[in-house]
Amino acid sequence: MLDPKRLRTELDEVARQLARRGFILPTDRIRELEAQRKSLQVRTQELQSERNTRSKSIGRAKAAGEDIQPLLDEVASLGDRLKVAEAELEEVQAALQQIYLGIPNLPDTSVPDGSDEEDNREERTWGDIPRFDFEPKDHVDIGEALSGLDFDAAAKLTGSRFVVMHGPVARLHRALTQFMLDVHTSEHGYRETYVPYMVNSDSLYGTGQLPKFAEDLFHLEDTDYYLIPTAEVPVTNLVRDVILEADQLPCRWVAHTPCFRSEAGAYGRDTRGMIRQHQFDKVELVQAVRPEESFDVLEQLTGHAEAILQKLELPYRVVTLCTGDLGFSSAKTYDLEVWLPGQGRYREISSCSNFLDFQARRLKARWRNPETGRPELLHTLNGSGLAVGRTLVAVLENYQQADGSVAIPEALRPYMGGVERISPP
RNA sequence: GGAGAGGUGGCAGAGCGGUUGAAUGCAACGGUCUUGAAAACCGUCGAGGGUUGACGCCCUCCCAGGGUUCGAAUCCCUGCCUCUCCGCCA
């Protein structure tokens, strides 16, 4: 959520910045509601004040043994007037809140203008795109030849966009997870964290998935529980309603969780293979930091995710998302895109974002600033480090051999019992 | 699933329906003292919001949401959560 004070004082400027990402701010409506809010709030508080002082004097009179009936008659209508005023105020505030919760974050000035991923800005590339002296297959063919990926079985068990993994491929998937967790905990200073895979709606409001993106989520019937679309939700919500001391920052968490996404509106996109699944595993990096540090931390955090790709020797590029591709809560996002020989192009494997105080305001996530002595909003960031399923895809495709086997990246071999390659049975 | 107890400030822990946003203790912060530190003593010390040029004034919040009342941390209802015992279970 944006700062309501800023929406009052700099409404047109905010609207201009939001227009960069194609969001039309209803400025007239906001101005109208804010004017109503102001007068209603003043009136309500005056009535409350009157109630308080009169009630206190009744208390005093009663204690003094005086007749309080005349005083009671005086306040007879006050309660009703107050109730009306409070109800009106609440209505206006709810209307404002509804608008405010639907406003995306402001894009940082360094974010390029654009409408979709075509306009994302490439920052750098790493690694050499592999050349094959045979026609490279995609992970579906490779995985099926290895008897390691079974999409038909998953379709039977559940439906489309799920996968069953077997044998060495399943182990490779697990190895990737362990490897990522180990690197982030031992080399990058993150604290390993285990969280629920279901969260309540408060948590989803906190990180910004609700109220706008309910259709992307799996909701458990007759409950307030949702399957998490990313570990970002439970992990970032650790700081909800918390005031951290300065020496507790930065907080760095790494969590491995499955992620569940309905992929509503993705009909027909990436239907083949495990690029786009309803359930996939991800190792997520989350940080809560001092405001002045967040942009530096974004660079570091992106580097932490890149380190995994580098250790796995997977070629990738880094792009800055343009205003039109930016996520709802993010002020700036770097995507890491890994090279997939089966598709002959780069595909997103990590998304690293700085949310500034946007999530923190919804979460009431604060820290005590020693300079002011006051609780102030902190900044939150997160990034995939990495999406495990897509990393498996990238390993299978980039390390495939002419004979249908797949070499195991050096860094993963300790996690694979020393196995150097996996071959079709 | 059954029975009971409870949710108050960073923590601990009081709080007859009436100047209680909340005693007290600890912690924290500032000061005195000290060569320095500790101890002792003095003081400050919850959060959010409205209004104001400013000093200030005002409002809200004692798990959440309703209700009773002139007045609710205190009474009533509902929900959530925690704890204890029994049952069941990985």
Coordinates of C-alpha atoms (C1' of nucleotides) in Angstrom, one line a residue:
Chain A
M1 CA 0.0 0.0 0.0
L2 CA 1.1 3.5 -0.7
D3 CA 1.4 6.1 2.0
P4 CA -2.1 7.6 2.5
K5 CA -0.6 10.9 3.5
R6 CA 1.2 11.0 0.2
L7 CA -2.0 10.2 -1.6
R8 CA -3.5 13.3 0.0
T9 CA -0.7 15.7 -0.5
E10 CA 0.8 14.6 -3.8
L11 CA -2.1 12.9 -5.5
D12 CA -1.4 14.1 -9.0
E13 CA 2.3 13.2 -8.8
V14 CA 1.5 9.7 -7.6
A15 CA -1.1 9.3 -10.4
R16 CA 1.6 10.4 -12.9
Q17 CA 4.0 7.7 -11.7
L18 CA 1.3 5.1 -11.6
A19 CA 0.4 5.9 -15.2
R20 CA 3.9 4.7 -16.2
R21 CA 2.8 1.2 -15.4
G22 CA -0.6 1.7 -17.0
F23 CA -2.6 2.2 -13.8
I24 CA -5.2 4.8 -13.9
L25 CA -5.6 6.3 -10.4
P26 CA -9.2 7.6 -9.7
T27 CA -8.0 10.9 -8.4
D28 CA -11.4 12.7 -8.5
R29 CA -13.0 9.9 -6.5
I30 CA -10.1 9.8 -4.0
R31 CA -10.3 13.6 -3.5
E32 CA -14.0 13.4 -2.9
L33 CA -13.7 10.6 -0.4
E34 CA -10.8 12.2 1.4
A35 CA -12.8 15.4 1.8
Q36 CA -15.7 13.4 3.2
R37 CA -13.4 11.5 5.5
K38 CA -11.9 14.6 6.9
S39 CA -15.1 16.3 7.8
L40 CA -16.7 13.1 9.1
Q41 CA -13.6 12.3 11.2
V42 CA -13.5 15.7 12.8
R43 CA -17.2 15.6 13.5
T44 CA -17.1 12.0 14.9
Q45 CA -14.1 12.8 17.1
E46 CA -15.9 15.9 18.5
L47 CA -18.9 13.8 19.4
Q48 CA -16.7 11.2 21.0
S49 CA -14.9 13.9 23.0
E50 CA -18.2 15.3 24.2
R51 CA -19.4 11.9 25.2
N52 CA -16.2 11.3 27.2
T53 CA -16.3 14.6 29.1
R54 CA -20.0 14.3 29.8
S55 CA -19.7 10.7 31.0
K56 CA -16.9 11.7 33.3
S57 CA -18.9 14.5 34.8
I58 CA -21.8 12.1 35.4
G59 CA -19.4 9.9 37.2
R60 CA -18.2 12.7 39.3
A61 CA -21.7 13.9 40.1
K62 CA -22.8 10.4 41.1
A63 CA -19.8 10.0 43.3
A64 CA -20.7 13.3 45.0
G65 CA -24.2 11.9 45.6
E66 CA -25.9 14.5 43.3
D67 CA -29.0 13.8 41.2
I68 CA -27.7 12.8 37.8
Q69 CA -31.0 12.5 36.0
P70 CA -30.8 16.0 34.5
L71 CA -27.3 15.2 33.2
L72 CA -28.6 11.9 31.7
D73 CA -31.4 13.8 29.9
E74 CA -28.8 16.1 28.4
V75 CA -26.9 13.3 26.7
A76 CA -30.0 11.4 25.6
S77 CA -29.6 12.0 21.9
L78 CA -25.8 12.1 21.9
G79 CA -25.3 8.3 21.6
D80 CA -27.5 8.1 18.5
R81 CA -25.8 11.0 16.8
L82 CA -22.4 9.5 17.5
K83 CA -23.5 6.1 16.1
V84 CA -24.6 7.7 12.9
A85 CA -21.4 9.7 12.5
E86 CA -19.3 6.6 13.3
A87 CA -21.1 4.5 10.7
E88 CA -20.7 7.2 8.0
L89 CA -17.0 7.6 8.8
E90 CA -16.5 3.8 8.7
E91 CA -18.2 3.6 5.3
V92 CA -16.0 6.3 3.8
Q93 CA -12.9 4.8 5.3
A94 CA -13.8 1.4 4.0
A95 CA -14.3 2.8 0.5
L96 CA -10.9 4.5 0.6
Q97 CA -9.3 1.4 2.0
Q98 CA -10.7 -0.6 -0.9
I99 CA -9.2 1.8 -3.4
Y100 CA -5.9 2.0 -1.6
L101 CA -5.5 -1.8 -1.4
G102 CA -5.9 -2.0 -5.1
I103 CA -3.2 0.5 -6.0
P104 CA 0.1 -1.1 -7.1
N105 CA 3.5 0.1 -6.0
L106 CA 5.2 3.0 -7.7
P107 CA 7.9 2.0 -10.2
D108 CA 11.4 3.1 -9.2
T109 CA 12.8 5.8 -11.5
S110 CA 15.4 3.3 -12.8
V111 CA 12.7 1.0 -14.1
P112 CA 12.3 1.3 -17.9
D113 CA 9.0 2.3 -19.4
G114 CA 7.2 -0.4 -21.3
S115 CA 4.1 -2.5 -21.7
D116 CA 5.2 -6.1 -21.6
E117 CA 8.2 -8.4 -21.4
E118 CA 9.4 -7.2 -24.8
D119 CA 10.4 -3.9 -23.2
N120 CA 12.4 -5.4 -20.3
R121 CA 15.9 -4.2 -20.3
E122 CA 18.8 -6.7 -20.5
E123 CA 21.4 -5.9 -17.9
R124 CA 24.0 -8.6 -18.5
T125 CA 24.5 -12.2 -19.6
W126 CA 26.6 -14.9 -18.0
G127 CA 27.9 -18.1 -19.5
D128 CA 28.1 -19.5 -23.0
I129 CA 25.1 -20.8 -24.7
P130 CA 25.9 -24.5 -25.3
R131 CA 26.4 -25.8 -28.8
F132 CA 25.2 -29.4 -29.6
D133 CA 26.4 -31.5 -32.4
F134 CA 23.0 -33.1 -32.3
E135 CA 19.5 -31.8 -32.2
P136 CA 18.9 -30.9 -28.5
K137 CA 15.7 -32.3 -27.0
D138 CA 13.5 -30.6 -24.5
H139 CA 13.2 -31.7 -20.9
V140 CA 10.0 -33.6 -21.6
D141 CA 11.7 -36.0 -24.1
I142 CA 14.8 -36.2 -22.0
G143 CA 12.9 -36.9 -18.8
E144 CA 10.7 -39.5 -20.4
A145 CA 13.6 -41.3 -22.0
L146 CA 15.2 -41.4 -18.5
S147 CA 11.9 -42.8 -17.1
G148 CA 12.2 -39.9 -14.7
L149 CA 9.3 -37.6 -15.7
D150 CA 5.8 -38.9 -16.1
F151 CA 3.2 -36.3 -17.0
D152 CA 0.6 -38.9 -17.9
A153 CA 0.7 -40.4 -14.5
A154 CA 0.3 -36.9 -12.9
A155 CA -2.6 -36.2 -15.2
K156 CA -4.3 -39.3 -14.0
L157 CA -3.6 -38.6 -10.3
T158 CA -4.6 -35.0 -10.5
G159 CA -4.9 -33.3 -13.8
S160 CA -2.9 -31.2 -16.2
R161 CA 0.1 -29.1 -15.1
F162 CA 1.4 -31.6 -12.6
V163 CA 4.3 -34.0 -12.8
V164 CA 5.5 -37.3 -11.3
M165 CA 9.2 -37.8 -11.0
H166 CA 11.0 -41.0 -10.5
G167 CA 14.5 -42.4 -9.8
P168 CA 17.6 -40.3 -10.4
V169 CA 15.5 -37.4 -11.8
A170 CA 13.5 -37.2 -8.6
R171 CA 16.8 -37.4 -6.7
L172 CA 18.3 -34.6 -8.9
H173 CA 15.3 -32.5 -8.0
R174 CA 16.0 -33.1 -4.3
A175 CA 19.7 -32.5 -4.8
L176 CA 19.0 -29.1 -6.4
T177 CA 16.9 -28.1 -3.4
Q178 CA 19.5 -29.2 -0.8
F179 CA 22.3 -27.6 -2.8
M180 CA 20.5 -24.2 -3.0
L181 CA 19.6 -24.3 0.7
D182 CA 23.2 -25.1 1.6
V183 CA 24.7 -22.3 -0.5
H184 CA 22.3 -19.7 0.8
T185 CA 22.7 -20.7 4.5
S186 CA 26.5 -21.3 4.5
E187 CA 27.7 -18.7 2.0
H188 CA 25.1 -16.0 1.8
G189 CA 24.1 -15.7 5.5
Y190 CA 20.4 -16.7 5.3
R191 CA 18.6 -18.5 8.1
E192 CA 16.9 -21.7 7.0
T193 CA 13.2 -21.5 7.7
Y194 CA 10.3 -23.9 7.5
V195 CA 6.8 -22.5 7.2
P196 CA 3.2 -23.5 6.7
Y197 CA 2.1 -24.2 3.1
M198 CA -1.3 -22.8 3.8
V199 CA -1.8 -19.2 5.0
N200 CA -4.8 -17.2 6.0
S201 CA -6.2 -14.2 4.1
D202 CA -4.5 -11.7 6.4
S203 CA -1.1 -12.9 5.2
L204 CA -2.2 -12.7 1.6
Y205 CA -3.4 -9.1 2.1
G206 CA -0.1 -8.4 3.8
T207 CA 2.1 -9.3 0.8
G208 CA -0.3 -8.0 -1.8
Q209 CA -1.8 -11.2 -3.4
L210 CA -5.2 -10.1 -2.0
P211 CA -7.6 -8.6 -2.7
K212 CA -6.8 -8.3 -6.3
F213 CA -5.4 -11.7 -7.3
A214 CA -7.7 -14.2 -5.6
E215 CA -8.2 -16.0 -8.9
D216 CA -4.5 -17.0 -9.0
L217 CA -4.8 -18.8 -5.7
F218 CA -6.0 -22.2 -4.5
H219 CA -8.5 -21.6 -1.7
L220 CA -9.5 -24.3 0.7
E221 CA -13.2 -24.6 0.7
D222 CA -15.1 -23.5 3.9
T223 CA -11.9 -22.1 5.4
D224 CA -9.9 -18.9 5.4
Y225 CA -6.9 -21.0 4.3
Y226 CA -5.1 -20.7 1.0
L227 CA -2.3 -22.8 -0.5
I228 CA 0.8 -20.6 -0.7
P229 CA 1.7 -19.3 -4.2
T230 CA 5.2 -18.7 -3.0
A231 CA 7.1 -18.9 0.3
E232 CA 7.3 -15.1 0.1
V233 CA 3.8 -15.0 1.7
P234 CA 4.4 -17.0 4.9
V235 CA 8.0 -15.9 5.3
T236 CA 7.5 -12.1 4.8
N237 CA 4.5 -12.3 7.1
L238 CA 6.9 -13.3 9.9
V239 CA 7.4 -9.6 10.4
R240 CA 3.7 -8.7 10.3
D241 CA 2.7 -6.7 13.4
V242 CA 6.2 -6.7 14.6
I243 CA 8.6 -3.9 15.7
L244 CA 12.2 -5.0 15.3
E245 CA 15.1 -3.5 17.1
A246 CA 17.8 -2.0 14.8
D247 CA 20.3 -4.7 15.7
Q248 CA 17.9 -7.3 14.4
L249 CA 18.2 -6.0 10.9
P250 CA 18.8 -7.2 8.3
C251 CA 16.6 -10.3 8.6
R252 CA 17.5 -12.9 6.0
W253 CA 15.5 -16.1 5.5
V254 CA 15.7 -18.9 3.1
A255 CA 12.8 -21.3 2.8
H256 CA 12.1 -24.3 0.6
T257 CA 8.4 -24.8 -0.1
P258 CA 6.1 -26.1 -2.8
C259 CA 4.2 -23.3 -4.5
F260 CA 0.6 -23.6 -5.7
R261 CA -0.8 -21.5 -8.5
S262 CA -4.0 -21.8 -10.3
E263 CA -2.5 -20.3 -13.5
A264 CA -5.9 -18.8 -14.3
G265 CA -5.6 -16.9 -17.5
A266 CA -2.6 -19.0 -18.7
Y267 CA -4.7 -21.2 -20.8
G268 CA -2.6 -22.7 -23.6
R269 CA 0.6 -21.2 -22.4
D270 CA 3.5 -23.5 -21.6
T271 CA 1.2 -26.5 -21.6
R272 CA 4.0 -28.9 -22.4
G273 CA 6.4 -30.0 -19.7
M274 CA 7.1 -28.6 -16.3
I275 CA 7.7 -25.0 -17.0
R276 CA 4.3 -23.9 -15.8
Q277 CA 2.8 -26.1 -13.1
H278 CA 0.1 -25.8 -10.5
Q279 CA 2.6 -27.2 -8.0
F280 CA 6.3 -26.5 -8.1
D281 CA 9.1 -26.3 -5.5
K282 CA 11.0 -23.1 -4.9
V283 CA 13.8 -22.0 -2.7
E284 CA 12.9 -18.5 -1.7
L285 CA 15.1 -15.7 -0.3
V286 CA 13.4 -13.1 1.8
Q287 CA 14.9 -10.1 3.6
A288 CA 13.7 -7.3 5.9
V289 CA 16.1 -4.4 5.9
R290 CA 16.6 -0.8 6.8
P291 CA 15.0 1.5 4.3
E292 CA 18.2 3.2 3.2
E293 CA 19.8 -0.2 2.4
S294 CA 17.1 -1.8 0.3
F295 CA 18.4 -1.0 -3.2
D296 CA 21.9 -2.2 -2.3
V297 CA 20.3 -5.3 -0.9
L298 CA 18.4 -5.9 -4.1
E299 CA 21.7 -6.1 -6.0
Q300 CA 23.1 -8.4 -3.4
L301 CA 20.1 -10.7 -3.3
T302 CA 20.0 -10.9 -7.1
G303 CA 23.7 -11.9 -6.9
H304 CA 22.8 -14.6 -4.4
A305 CA 20.4 -16.1 -6.9
E306 CA 22.9 -15.7 -9.7
A307 CA 25.5 -17.6 -7.7
I308 CA 23.3 -20.7 -7.9
L309 CA 23.2 -20.5 -11.7
Q310 CA 26.9 -19.9 -11.8
K311 CA 27.8 -22.8 -9.6
L312 CA 25.6 -25.0 -11.7
E313 CA 27.3 -23.4 -14.8
L314 CA 24.0 -22.6 -16.4
P315 CA 24.0 -19.7 -18.9
Y316 CA 21.6 -16.9 -18.0
R317 CA 20.8 -13.3 -18.4
V318 CA 19.5 -10.6 -16.1
V319 CA 16.8 -8.3 -17.1
T320 CA 15.1 -5.4 -15.4
L321 CA 11.4 -5.7 -15.7
C322 CA 9.8 -2.7 -17.4
T323 CA 6.9 -0.8 -15.8
G324 CA 4.3 -2.9 -17.6
D325 CA 5.8 -6.2 -16.5
L326 CA 6.4 -5.2 -12.9
G327 CA 4.5 -7.1 -10.2
F328 CA 1.8 -5.4 -8.2
S329 CA 3.8 -4.9 -5.0
S330 CA 7.2 -4.3 -6.5
A331 CA 9.1 -1.1 -7.1
K332 CA 11.9 -2.8 -9.0
T333 CA 12.4 -6.3 -10.2
Y334 CA 15.3 -8.2 -11.8
D335 CA 14.4 -11.4 -13.5
L336 CA 17.0 -14.1 -14.0
E337 CA 16.4 -16.0 -17.2
V338 CA 18.1 -19.3 -17.8
W339 CA 19.0 -20.6 -21.3
L340 CA 16.8 -23.5 -22.3
P341 CA 18.2 -25.4 -25.3
G342 CA 14.9 -27.2 -25.8
Q343 CA 13.2 -23.9 -26.4
G344 CA 16.2 -22.0 -27.8
R345 CA 15.6 -19.1 -25.6
Y346 CA 15.9 -17.6 -22.1
R347 CA 13.2 -18.4 -19.6
E348 CA 12.5 -16.9 -16.2
I349 CA 14.0 -18.9 -13.3
S350 CA 14.1 -16.2 -10.6
S351 CA 12.5 -12.9 -9.8
C352 CA 14.1 -10.6 -7.3
S353 CA 12.2 -7.6 -6.1
N354 CA 12.4 -4.6 -3.8
F355 CA 9.0 -3.7 -2.4
L356 CA 10.3 -0.7 -0.4
D357 CA 7.7 -0.1 2.3
F358 CA 4.7 -1.2 0.2
Q359 CA 4.3 -4.6 1.9
A360 CA 5.6 -3.3 5.2
R361 CA 2.8 -0.8 5.4
R362 CA 0.2 -3.5 4.8
L363 CA 2.0 -5.8 7.2
K364 CA 2.7 -3.1 9.9
A365 CA 6.3 -4.4 9.8
R366 CA 8.4 -1.8 11.5
W367 CA 11.8 -1.3 13.1
R368 CA 12.8 1.2 15.8
N369 CA 15.0 3.8 14.1
P370 CA 17.7 4.7 16.7
E371 CA 18.0 8.2 15.1
T372 CA 14.4 9.1 15.7
G373 CA 13.6 6.6 18.4
R374 CA 10.3 5.9 16.6
P375 CA 9.0 2.8 15.0
E376 CA 9.3 3.2 11.2
L377 CA 8.3 1.0 8.3
L378 CA 11.1 -1.3 7.2
H379 CA 11.7 -2.5 3.6
T380 CA 11.1 -6.0 2.3
L381 CA 12.6 -7.9 -0.6
N382 CA 12.5 -11.3 -2.0
G383 CA 13.9 -13.4 -4.8
S384 CA 13.7 -17.0 -6.0
G385 CA 16.9 -18.7 -5.3
L386 CA 15.8 -20.6 -7.4
A387 CA 12.7 -22.1 -8.8
V388 CA 13.6 -25.8 -8.4
G389 CA 11.4 -27.3 -11.1
R390 CA 12.7 -24.9 -13.8
T391 CA 16.3 -25.4 -12.6
L392 CA 15.8 -29.2 -13.1
V393 CA 14.5 -28.4 -16.6
A394 CA 17.6 -26.2 -17.2
V395 CA 20.0 -28.9 -16.0
L396 CA 18.3 -31.6 -18.1
E397 CA 18.4 -29.6 -21.2
N398 CA 21.8 -27.9 -20.9
Y399 CA 23.6 -31.1 -19.7
Q400 CA 22.0 -33.5 -22.1
Q401 CA 24.2 -35.8 -24.2
A402 CA 23.8 -37.3 -27.6
D403 CA 23.2 -40.8 -26.1
G404 CA 20.2 -39.5 -24.1
S405 CA 22.1 -39.4 -20.8
V406 CA 22.4 -36.3 -18.7
A407 CA 25.7 -35.2 -17.1
I408 CA 25.4 -34.0 -13.5
P409 CA 26.9 -30.6 -12.8
E410 CA 30.0 -30.7 -10.7
A411 CA 28.4 -28.8 -7.8
L412 CA 25.6 -31.3 -7.5
R413 CA 27.6 -34.5 -7.5
P414 CA 28.1 -34.5 -3.7
Y415 CA 24.3 -34.4 -3.4
M416 CA 23.9 -37.3 -5.9
G417 CA 26.1 -39.8 -4.1
G418 CA 28.9 -39.0 -6.5
V419 CA 26.9 -39.9 -9.6
E420 CA 28.4 -38.1 -12.7
R421 CA 25.6 -38.9 -15.2
I422 CA 22.2 -40.4 -15.3
S423 CA 21.3 -42.6 -18.3
P424 CA 18.2 -44.2 -19.8
P425 CA 17.5 -47.6 -18.3
Chain B
rG1 C1' -13.2 -35.2 19.7
rG2 C1' -14.5 -34.3 25.4
rA3 C1' -13.5 -31.3 30.1
rG4 C1' -11.3 -27.0 32.2
rA5 C1' -8.2 -22.3 32.5
rG6 C1' -6.6 -18.0 30.1
rG7 C1' -5.5 -14.0 26.4
rU8 C1' -3.6 -6.4 29.5
rG9 C1' 2.3 -2.1 27.3
rG10 C1' 9.4 -5.1 25.0
rC11 C1' 8.8 -8.9 29.0
rA12 C1' 6.5 -10.1 33.9
rG13 C1' 2.1 -8.9 36.3
rA14 C1' -2.2 -5.8 38.9
rG15 C1' -6.6 -3.8 37.6
rC16 C1' -14.8 -2.6 42.9
rG17 C1' -18.5 -0.4 35.3
rG18 C1' -16.8 6.1 36.4
rU19 C1' -10.6 11.7 35.6
rU20 C1' -7.2 4.0 34.2
rG21 C1' -3.9 4.4 28.4
rA22 C1' -3.8 1.4 32.4
rA23 C1' -0.5 0.2 39.4
rU24 C1' 4.0 -2.4 40.3
rG25 C1' 8.5 -5.0 38.9
rC26 C1' 12.2 -6.0 35.0
rA27 C1' 14.3 -4.3 30.6
rA28 C1' 15.5 0.2 27.7
rC29 C1' 16.8 5.4 27.4
rG30 C1' 18.7 10.3 29.7
rG31 C1' 21.0 12.3 34.0
rU32 C1' 23.6 12.5 39.0
rC33 C1' 27.7 10.0 41.2
rU34 C1' 32.6 7.6 39.5
rU35 C1' 39.4 8.0 36.9
rG36 C1' 36.1 4.4 34.1
rA37 C1' 32.4 0.7 35.0
rA38 C1' 29.0 -1.5 38.3
rA39 C1' 25.7 -0.3 42.2
rA40 C1' 22.6 3.5 44.1
rC41 C1' 19.6 7.7 43.3
rC42 C1' 16.5 11.1 40.0
rG43 C1' 13.9 11.4 35.5
rU44 C1' 11.9 9.6 30.7
rC45 C1' 9.7 5.5 28.7
rG46 C1' 3.2 1.8 24.3
rA47 C1' 1.1 2.3 19.3
rG48 C1' -1.9 4.4 15.5
rG49 C1' -4.6 8.6 13.8
rG50 C1' -7.0 13.7 13.4
rU51 C1' -6.2 18.9 13.8
rU52 C1' -2.6 23.1 14.0
rG53 C1' 2.2 27.7 11.1
rA54 C1' 3.8 26.0 15.8
rC55 C1' 3.2 25.0 21.2
rG56 C1' -0.7 22.2 21.9
rC57 C1' -5.5 20.0 21.8
rC58 C1' -8.4 15.8 20.5
rC59 C1' -9.7 10.7 19.0
rU60 C1' -8.8 5.3 18.8
rC61 C1' -6.5 0.9 20.6
rC62 C1' -6.1 -3.7 27.1
rC63 C1' -6.8 -11.0 21.1
rA64 C1' -10.9 -9.9 17.1
rG65 C1' -16.0 -8.7 16.0
rG66 C1' -20.8 -7.6 17.9
rG67 C1' -24.0 -6.1 22.2
rU68 C1' -25.6 -3.7 27.2
rU69 C1' -24.6 1.3 29.4
rC70 C1' -24.6 8.3 30.1
rG71 C1' -19.8 5.7 30.7
rA72 C1' -16.6 -1.0 29.3
rA73 C1' -9.8 -3.4 30.1
rU74 C1' -13.8 -4.5 33.6
rC75 C1' -20.7 -7.2 32.1
rC76 C1' -23.0 -10.4 27.8
rC77 C1' -22.6 -13.1 22.9
rU78 C1' -19.6 -15.0 18.8
rG79 C1' -15.0 -16.1 16.7
rC80 C1' -9.7 -16.9 16.9
rC81 C1' -5.5 -18.2 19.6
rU82 C1' -2.7 -20.3 24.0
rC83 C1' -2.3 -23.6 28.2
rU84 C1' -3.7 -28.2 31.3
rC85 C1' -6.2 -33.0 31.6
rC86 C1' -8.6 -37.2 28.9
rG87 C1' -9.2 -39.6 24.1
rC88 C1' -7.2 -40.3 19.2
rC89 C1' -3.1 -40.0 16.1
rA90 C1' 2.1 -39.2 12.4

